[in-house]
mmCIF file with all atom_site columns, C-alpha atoms in Angstrom:
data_model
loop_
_atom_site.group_PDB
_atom_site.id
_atom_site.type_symbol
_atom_site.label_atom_id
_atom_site.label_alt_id
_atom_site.label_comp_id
_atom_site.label_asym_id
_atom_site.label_entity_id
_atom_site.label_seq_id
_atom_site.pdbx_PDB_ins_code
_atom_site.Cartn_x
_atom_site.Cartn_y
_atom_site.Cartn_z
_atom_site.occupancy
_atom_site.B_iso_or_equiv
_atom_site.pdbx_formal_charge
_atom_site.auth_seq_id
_atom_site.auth_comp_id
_atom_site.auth_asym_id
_atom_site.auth_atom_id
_atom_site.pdbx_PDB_model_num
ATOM 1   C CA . UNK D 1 1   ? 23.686 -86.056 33.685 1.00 45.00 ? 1   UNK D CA 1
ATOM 2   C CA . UNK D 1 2   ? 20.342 -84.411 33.507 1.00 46.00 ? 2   UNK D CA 1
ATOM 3   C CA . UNK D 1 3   ? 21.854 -81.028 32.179 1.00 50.00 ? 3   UNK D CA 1
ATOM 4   C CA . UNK D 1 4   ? 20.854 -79.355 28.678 1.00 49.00 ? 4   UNK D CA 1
ATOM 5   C CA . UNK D 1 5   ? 23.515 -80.345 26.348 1.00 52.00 ? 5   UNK D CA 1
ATOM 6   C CA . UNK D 1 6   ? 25.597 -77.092 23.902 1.00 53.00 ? 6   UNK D CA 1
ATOM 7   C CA . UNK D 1 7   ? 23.306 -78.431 20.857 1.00 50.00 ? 7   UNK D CA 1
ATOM 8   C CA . UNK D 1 8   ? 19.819 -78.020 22.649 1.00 50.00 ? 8   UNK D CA 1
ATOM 9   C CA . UNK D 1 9   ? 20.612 -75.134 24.244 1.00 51.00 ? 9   UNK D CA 1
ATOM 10  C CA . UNK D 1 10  ? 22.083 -73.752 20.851 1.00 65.00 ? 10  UNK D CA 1
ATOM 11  C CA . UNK D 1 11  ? 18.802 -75.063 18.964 1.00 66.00 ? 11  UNK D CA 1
ATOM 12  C CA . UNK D 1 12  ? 16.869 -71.749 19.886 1.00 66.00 ? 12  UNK D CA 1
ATOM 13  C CA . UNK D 1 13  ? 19.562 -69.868 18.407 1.00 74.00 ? 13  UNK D CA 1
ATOM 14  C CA . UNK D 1 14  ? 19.119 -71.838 15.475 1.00 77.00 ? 14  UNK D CA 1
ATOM 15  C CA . UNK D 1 15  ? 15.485 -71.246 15.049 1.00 77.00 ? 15  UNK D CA 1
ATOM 16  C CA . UNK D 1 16  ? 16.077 -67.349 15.348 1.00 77.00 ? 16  UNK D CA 1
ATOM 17  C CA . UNK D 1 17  ? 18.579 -67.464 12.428 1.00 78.00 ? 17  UNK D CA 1
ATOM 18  C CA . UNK D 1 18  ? 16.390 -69.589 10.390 1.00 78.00 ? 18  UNK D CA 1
ATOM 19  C CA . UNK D 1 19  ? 13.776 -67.243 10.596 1.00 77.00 ? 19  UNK D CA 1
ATOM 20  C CA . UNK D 1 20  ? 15.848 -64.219 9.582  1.00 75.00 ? 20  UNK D CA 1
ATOM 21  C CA . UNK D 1 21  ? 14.574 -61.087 9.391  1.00 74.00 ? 21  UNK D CA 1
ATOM 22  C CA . UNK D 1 22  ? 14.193 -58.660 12.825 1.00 78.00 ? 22  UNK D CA 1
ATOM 23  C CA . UNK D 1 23  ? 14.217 -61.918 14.791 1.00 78.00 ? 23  UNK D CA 1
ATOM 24  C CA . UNK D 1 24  ? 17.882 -62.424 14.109 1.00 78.00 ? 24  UNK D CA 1
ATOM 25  C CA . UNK D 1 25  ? 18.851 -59.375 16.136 1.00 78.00 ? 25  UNK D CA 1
ATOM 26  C CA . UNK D 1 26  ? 18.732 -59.306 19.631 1.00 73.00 ? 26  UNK D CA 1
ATOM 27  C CA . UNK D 1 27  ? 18.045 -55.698 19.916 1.00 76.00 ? 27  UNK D CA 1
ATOM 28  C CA . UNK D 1 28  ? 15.500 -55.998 17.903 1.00 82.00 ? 28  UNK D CA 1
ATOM 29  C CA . UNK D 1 29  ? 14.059 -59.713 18.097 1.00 82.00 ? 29  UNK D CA 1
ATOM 30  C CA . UNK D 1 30  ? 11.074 -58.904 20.452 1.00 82.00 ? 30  UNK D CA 1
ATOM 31  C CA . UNK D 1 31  ? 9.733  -57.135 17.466 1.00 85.00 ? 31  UNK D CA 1
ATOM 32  C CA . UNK D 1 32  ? 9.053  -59.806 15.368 1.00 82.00 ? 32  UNK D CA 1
ATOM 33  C CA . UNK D 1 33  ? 5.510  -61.323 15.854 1.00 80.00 ? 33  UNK D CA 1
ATOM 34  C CA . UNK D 1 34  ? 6.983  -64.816 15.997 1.00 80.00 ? 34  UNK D CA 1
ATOM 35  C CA . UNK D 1 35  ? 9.205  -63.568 19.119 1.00 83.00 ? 35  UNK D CA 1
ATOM 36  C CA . UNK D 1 36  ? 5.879  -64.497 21.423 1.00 84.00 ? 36  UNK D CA 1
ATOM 37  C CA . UNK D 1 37  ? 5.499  -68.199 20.017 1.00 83.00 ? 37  UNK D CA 1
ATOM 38  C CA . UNK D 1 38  ? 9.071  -69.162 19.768 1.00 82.00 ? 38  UNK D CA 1
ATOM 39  C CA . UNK D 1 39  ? 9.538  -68.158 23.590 1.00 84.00 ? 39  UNK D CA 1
ATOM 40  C CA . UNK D 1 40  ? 6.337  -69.782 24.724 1.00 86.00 ? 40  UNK D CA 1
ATOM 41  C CA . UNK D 1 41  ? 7.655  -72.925 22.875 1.00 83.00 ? 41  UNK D CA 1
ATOM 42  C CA . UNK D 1 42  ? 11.110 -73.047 24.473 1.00 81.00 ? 42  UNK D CA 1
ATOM 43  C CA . UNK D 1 43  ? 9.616  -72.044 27.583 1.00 88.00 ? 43  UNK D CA 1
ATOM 44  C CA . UNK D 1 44  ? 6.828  -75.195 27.327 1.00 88.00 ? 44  UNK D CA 1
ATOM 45  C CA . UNK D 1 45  ? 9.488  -78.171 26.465 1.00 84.00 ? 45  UNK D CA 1
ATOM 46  C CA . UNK D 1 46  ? 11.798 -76.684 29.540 1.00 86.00 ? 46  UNK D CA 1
ATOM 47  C CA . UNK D 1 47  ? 8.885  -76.472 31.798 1.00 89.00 ? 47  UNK D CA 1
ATOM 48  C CA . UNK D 1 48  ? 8.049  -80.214 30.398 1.00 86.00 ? 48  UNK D CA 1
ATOM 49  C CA . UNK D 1 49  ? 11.885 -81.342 30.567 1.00 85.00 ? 49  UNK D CA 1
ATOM 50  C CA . UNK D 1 50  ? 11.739 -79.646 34.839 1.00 87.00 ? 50  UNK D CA 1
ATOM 51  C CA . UNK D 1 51  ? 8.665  -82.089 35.005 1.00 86.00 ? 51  UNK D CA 1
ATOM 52  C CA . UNK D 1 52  ? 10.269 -85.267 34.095 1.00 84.00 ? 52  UNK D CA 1
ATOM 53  C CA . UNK D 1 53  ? 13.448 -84.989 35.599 1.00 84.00 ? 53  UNK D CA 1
ATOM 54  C CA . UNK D 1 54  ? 13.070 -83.167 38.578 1.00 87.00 ? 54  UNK D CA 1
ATOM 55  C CA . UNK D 1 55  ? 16.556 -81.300 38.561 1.00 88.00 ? 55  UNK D CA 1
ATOM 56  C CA . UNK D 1 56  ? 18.701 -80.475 41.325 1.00 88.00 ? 56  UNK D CA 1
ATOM 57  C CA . UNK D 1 57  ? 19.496 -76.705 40.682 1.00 86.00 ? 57  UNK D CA 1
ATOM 58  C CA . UNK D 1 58  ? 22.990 -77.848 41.126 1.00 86.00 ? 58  UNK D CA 1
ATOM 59  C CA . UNK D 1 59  ? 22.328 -78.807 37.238 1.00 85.00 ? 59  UNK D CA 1
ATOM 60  C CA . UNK D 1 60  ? 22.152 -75.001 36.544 1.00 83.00 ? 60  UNK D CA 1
ATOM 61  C CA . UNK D 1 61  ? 25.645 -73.726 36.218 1.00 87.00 ? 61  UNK D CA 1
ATOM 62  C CA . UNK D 1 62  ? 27.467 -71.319 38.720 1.00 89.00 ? 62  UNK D CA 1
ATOM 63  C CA . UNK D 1 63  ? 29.890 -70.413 36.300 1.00 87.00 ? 63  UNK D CA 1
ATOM 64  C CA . UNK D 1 64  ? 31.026 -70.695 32.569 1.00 86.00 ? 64  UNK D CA 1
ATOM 65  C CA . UNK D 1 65  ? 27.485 -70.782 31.087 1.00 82.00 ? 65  UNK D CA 1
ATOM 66  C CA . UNK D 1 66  ? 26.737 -68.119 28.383 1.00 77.00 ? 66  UNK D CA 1
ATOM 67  C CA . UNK D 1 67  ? 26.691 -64.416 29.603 1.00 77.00 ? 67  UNK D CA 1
ATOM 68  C CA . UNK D 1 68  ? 23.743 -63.818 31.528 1.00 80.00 ? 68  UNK D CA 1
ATOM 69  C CA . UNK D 1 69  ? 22.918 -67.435 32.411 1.00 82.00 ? 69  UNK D CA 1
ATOM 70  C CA . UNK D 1 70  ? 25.152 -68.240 35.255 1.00 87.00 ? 70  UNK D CA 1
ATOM 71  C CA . UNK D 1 71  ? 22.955 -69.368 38.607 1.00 89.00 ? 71  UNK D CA 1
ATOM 72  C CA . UNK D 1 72  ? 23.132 -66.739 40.473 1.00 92.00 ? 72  UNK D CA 1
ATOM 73  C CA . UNK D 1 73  ? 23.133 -64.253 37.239 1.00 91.00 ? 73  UNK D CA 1
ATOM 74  C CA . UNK D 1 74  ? 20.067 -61.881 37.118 1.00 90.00 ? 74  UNK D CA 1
ATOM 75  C CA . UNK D 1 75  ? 17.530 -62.018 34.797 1.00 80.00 ? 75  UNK D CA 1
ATOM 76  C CA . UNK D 1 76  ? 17.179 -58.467 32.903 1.00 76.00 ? 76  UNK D CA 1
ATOM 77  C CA . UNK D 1 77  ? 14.977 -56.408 33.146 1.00 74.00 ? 77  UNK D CA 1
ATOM 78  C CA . UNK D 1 78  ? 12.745 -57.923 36.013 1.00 75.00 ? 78  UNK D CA 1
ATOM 79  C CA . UNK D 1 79  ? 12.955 -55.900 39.257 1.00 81.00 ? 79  UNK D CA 1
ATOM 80  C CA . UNK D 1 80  ? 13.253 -56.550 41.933 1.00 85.00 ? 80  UNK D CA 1
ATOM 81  C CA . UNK D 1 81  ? 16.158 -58.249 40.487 1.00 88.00 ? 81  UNK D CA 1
ATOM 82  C CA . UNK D 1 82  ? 15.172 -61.808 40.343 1.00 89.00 ? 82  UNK D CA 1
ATOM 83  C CA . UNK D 1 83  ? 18.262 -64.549 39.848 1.00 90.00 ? 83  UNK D CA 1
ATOM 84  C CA . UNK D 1 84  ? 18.313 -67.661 36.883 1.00 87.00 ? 84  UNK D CA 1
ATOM 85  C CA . UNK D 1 85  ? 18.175 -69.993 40.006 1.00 89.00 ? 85  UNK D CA 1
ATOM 86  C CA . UNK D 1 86  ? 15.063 -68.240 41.340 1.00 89.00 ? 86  UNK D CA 1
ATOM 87  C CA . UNK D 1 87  ? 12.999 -69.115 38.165 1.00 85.00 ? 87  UNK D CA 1
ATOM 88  C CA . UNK D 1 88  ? 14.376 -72.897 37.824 1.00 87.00 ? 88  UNK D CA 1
ATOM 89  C CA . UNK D 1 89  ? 10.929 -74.062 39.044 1.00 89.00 ? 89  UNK D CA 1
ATOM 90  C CA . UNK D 1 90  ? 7.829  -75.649 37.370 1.00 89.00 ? 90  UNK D CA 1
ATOM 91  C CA . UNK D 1 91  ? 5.844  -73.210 35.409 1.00 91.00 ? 91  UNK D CA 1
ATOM 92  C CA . UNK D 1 92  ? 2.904  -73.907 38.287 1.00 92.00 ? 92  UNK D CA 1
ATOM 93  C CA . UNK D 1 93  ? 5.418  -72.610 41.009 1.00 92.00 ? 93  UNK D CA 1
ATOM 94  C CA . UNK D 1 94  ? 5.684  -69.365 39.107 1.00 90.00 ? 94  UNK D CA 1
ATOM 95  C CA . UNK D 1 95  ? 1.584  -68.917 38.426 1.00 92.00 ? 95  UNK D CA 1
ATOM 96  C CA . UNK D 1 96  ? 0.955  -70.266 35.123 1.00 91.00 ? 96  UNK D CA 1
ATOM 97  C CA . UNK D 1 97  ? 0.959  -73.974 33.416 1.00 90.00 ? 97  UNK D CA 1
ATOM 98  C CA . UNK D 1 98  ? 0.529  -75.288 29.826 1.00 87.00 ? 98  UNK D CA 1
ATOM 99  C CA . UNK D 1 99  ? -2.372 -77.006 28.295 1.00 84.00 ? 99  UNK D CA 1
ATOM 100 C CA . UNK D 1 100 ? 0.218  -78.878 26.320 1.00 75.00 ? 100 UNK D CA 1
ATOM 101 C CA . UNK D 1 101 ? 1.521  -82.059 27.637 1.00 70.00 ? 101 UNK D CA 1
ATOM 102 C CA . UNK D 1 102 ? 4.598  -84.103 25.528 1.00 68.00 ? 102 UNK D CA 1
ATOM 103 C CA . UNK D 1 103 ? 3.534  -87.733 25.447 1.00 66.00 ? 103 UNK D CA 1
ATOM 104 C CA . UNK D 1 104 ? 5.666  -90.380 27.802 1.00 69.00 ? 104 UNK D CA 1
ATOM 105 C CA . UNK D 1 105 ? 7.733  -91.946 25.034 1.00 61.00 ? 105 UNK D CA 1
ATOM 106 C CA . UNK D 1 106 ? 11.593 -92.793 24.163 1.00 64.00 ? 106 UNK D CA 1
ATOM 107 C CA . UNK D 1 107 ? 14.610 -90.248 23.729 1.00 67.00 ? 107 UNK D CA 1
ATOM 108 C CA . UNK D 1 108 ? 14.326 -90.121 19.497 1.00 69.00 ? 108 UNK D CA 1
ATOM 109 C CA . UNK D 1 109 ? 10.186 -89.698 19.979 1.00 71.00 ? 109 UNK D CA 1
ATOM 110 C CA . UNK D 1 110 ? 10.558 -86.947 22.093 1.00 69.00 ? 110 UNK D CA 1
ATOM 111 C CA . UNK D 1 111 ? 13.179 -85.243 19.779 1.00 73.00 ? 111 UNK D CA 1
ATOM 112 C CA . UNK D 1 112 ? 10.770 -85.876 16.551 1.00 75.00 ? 112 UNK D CA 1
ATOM 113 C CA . UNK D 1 113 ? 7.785  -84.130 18.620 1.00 74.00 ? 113 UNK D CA 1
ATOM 114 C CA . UNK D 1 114 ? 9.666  -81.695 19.264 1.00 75.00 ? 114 UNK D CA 1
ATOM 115 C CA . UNK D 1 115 ? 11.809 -81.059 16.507 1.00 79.00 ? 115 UNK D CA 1
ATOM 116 C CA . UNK D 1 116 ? 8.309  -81.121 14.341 1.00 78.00 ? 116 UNK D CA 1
ATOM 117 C CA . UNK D 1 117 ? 6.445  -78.855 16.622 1.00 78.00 ? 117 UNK D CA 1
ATOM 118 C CA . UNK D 1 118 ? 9.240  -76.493 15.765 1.00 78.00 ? 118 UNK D CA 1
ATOM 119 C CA . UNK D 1 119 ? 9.467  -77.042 12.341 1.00 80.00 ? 119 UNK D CA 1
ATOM 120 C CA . UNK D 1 120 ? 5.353  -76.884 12.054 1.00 78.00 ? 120 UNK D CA 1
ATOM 121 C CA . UNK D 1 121 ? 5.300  -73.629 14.188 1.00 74.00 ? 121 UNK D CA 1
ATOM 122 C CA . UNK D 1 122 ? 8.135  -71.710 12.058 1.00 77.00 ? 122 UNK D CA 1
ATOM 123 C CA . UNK D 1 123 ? 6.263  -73.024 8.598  1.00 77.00 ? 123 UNK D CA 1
ATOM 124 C CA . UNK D 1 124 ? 2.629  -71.204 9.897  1.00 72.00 ? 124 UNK D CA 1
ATOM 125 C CA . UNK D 1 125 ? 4.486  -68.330 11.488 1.00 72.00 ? 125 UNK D CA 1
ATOM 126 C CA . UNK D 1 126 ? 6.090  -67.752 7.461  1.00 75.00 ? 126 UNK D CA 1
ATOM 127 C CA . UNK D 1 127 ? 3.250  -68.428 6.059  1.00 71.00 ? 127 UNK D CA 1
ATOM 128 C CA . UNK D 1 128 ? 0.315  -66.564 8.383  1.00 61.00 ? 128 UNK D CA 1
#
């Protein structure tokens, strides 16, 4: 199955608790100057992880995802309205790309990279 599993998808919840502060808040998260490099982060691994595995967009869900995030949900506040299945697309389809690339490696690799890239990121963001 080539679908993001409840504990990755929860991880960038995790990170916004962890930080505290205005970022825990969803009214109020976009505030917080970490907001930009947190979402540019998430957005970079799922851009990688659409590289690699090429998903169907059958692998999005049409129902029973978390509110807002169904397939053919739209994505606030973009207007026109633009659905979640519109934007399931390489960052290149969509006009932009990352200078970033993940290395080819195992399953645990990737998850350290990652995992440290977030840690890393969080640490200068506290500490900047």
């Amino acid at each position: 199955e080539l679908g993001m599993e409840l504990p990755v998808m929860n991880l960038h919840n995790l990170v916004h608790a962890f930080l505290n502060g205005t970022s825990t808040l969803a009214h109020s998260a976009a505030n917080d100057p970490i907001f930009v490099v947190l979402h540019s982060f998430t957005d970079a691994v799922f851009d990688e992880w659409m590289k690699r595995f090429s998903p169907s967009v059958a692998t999005w869900p049409v129902e029973l995802a978390p509110i807002g995030h169904n397939r053919d949900y739209n994505m606030v506040p973009f207007f026109p309205p633009v659905t979640n299945e519109e934007l399931f697309v390489p960052s290149e389809d969509l006009g932009y790309a990352y200078s970033v690339e993940l290395p080819e490696s195992n399953e645990v690799t990737a998850v350290a990279v990652i995992v440290g890239s977030a840690v890393g990121g969080v640490v200068l963001g506290l500490f900047l």
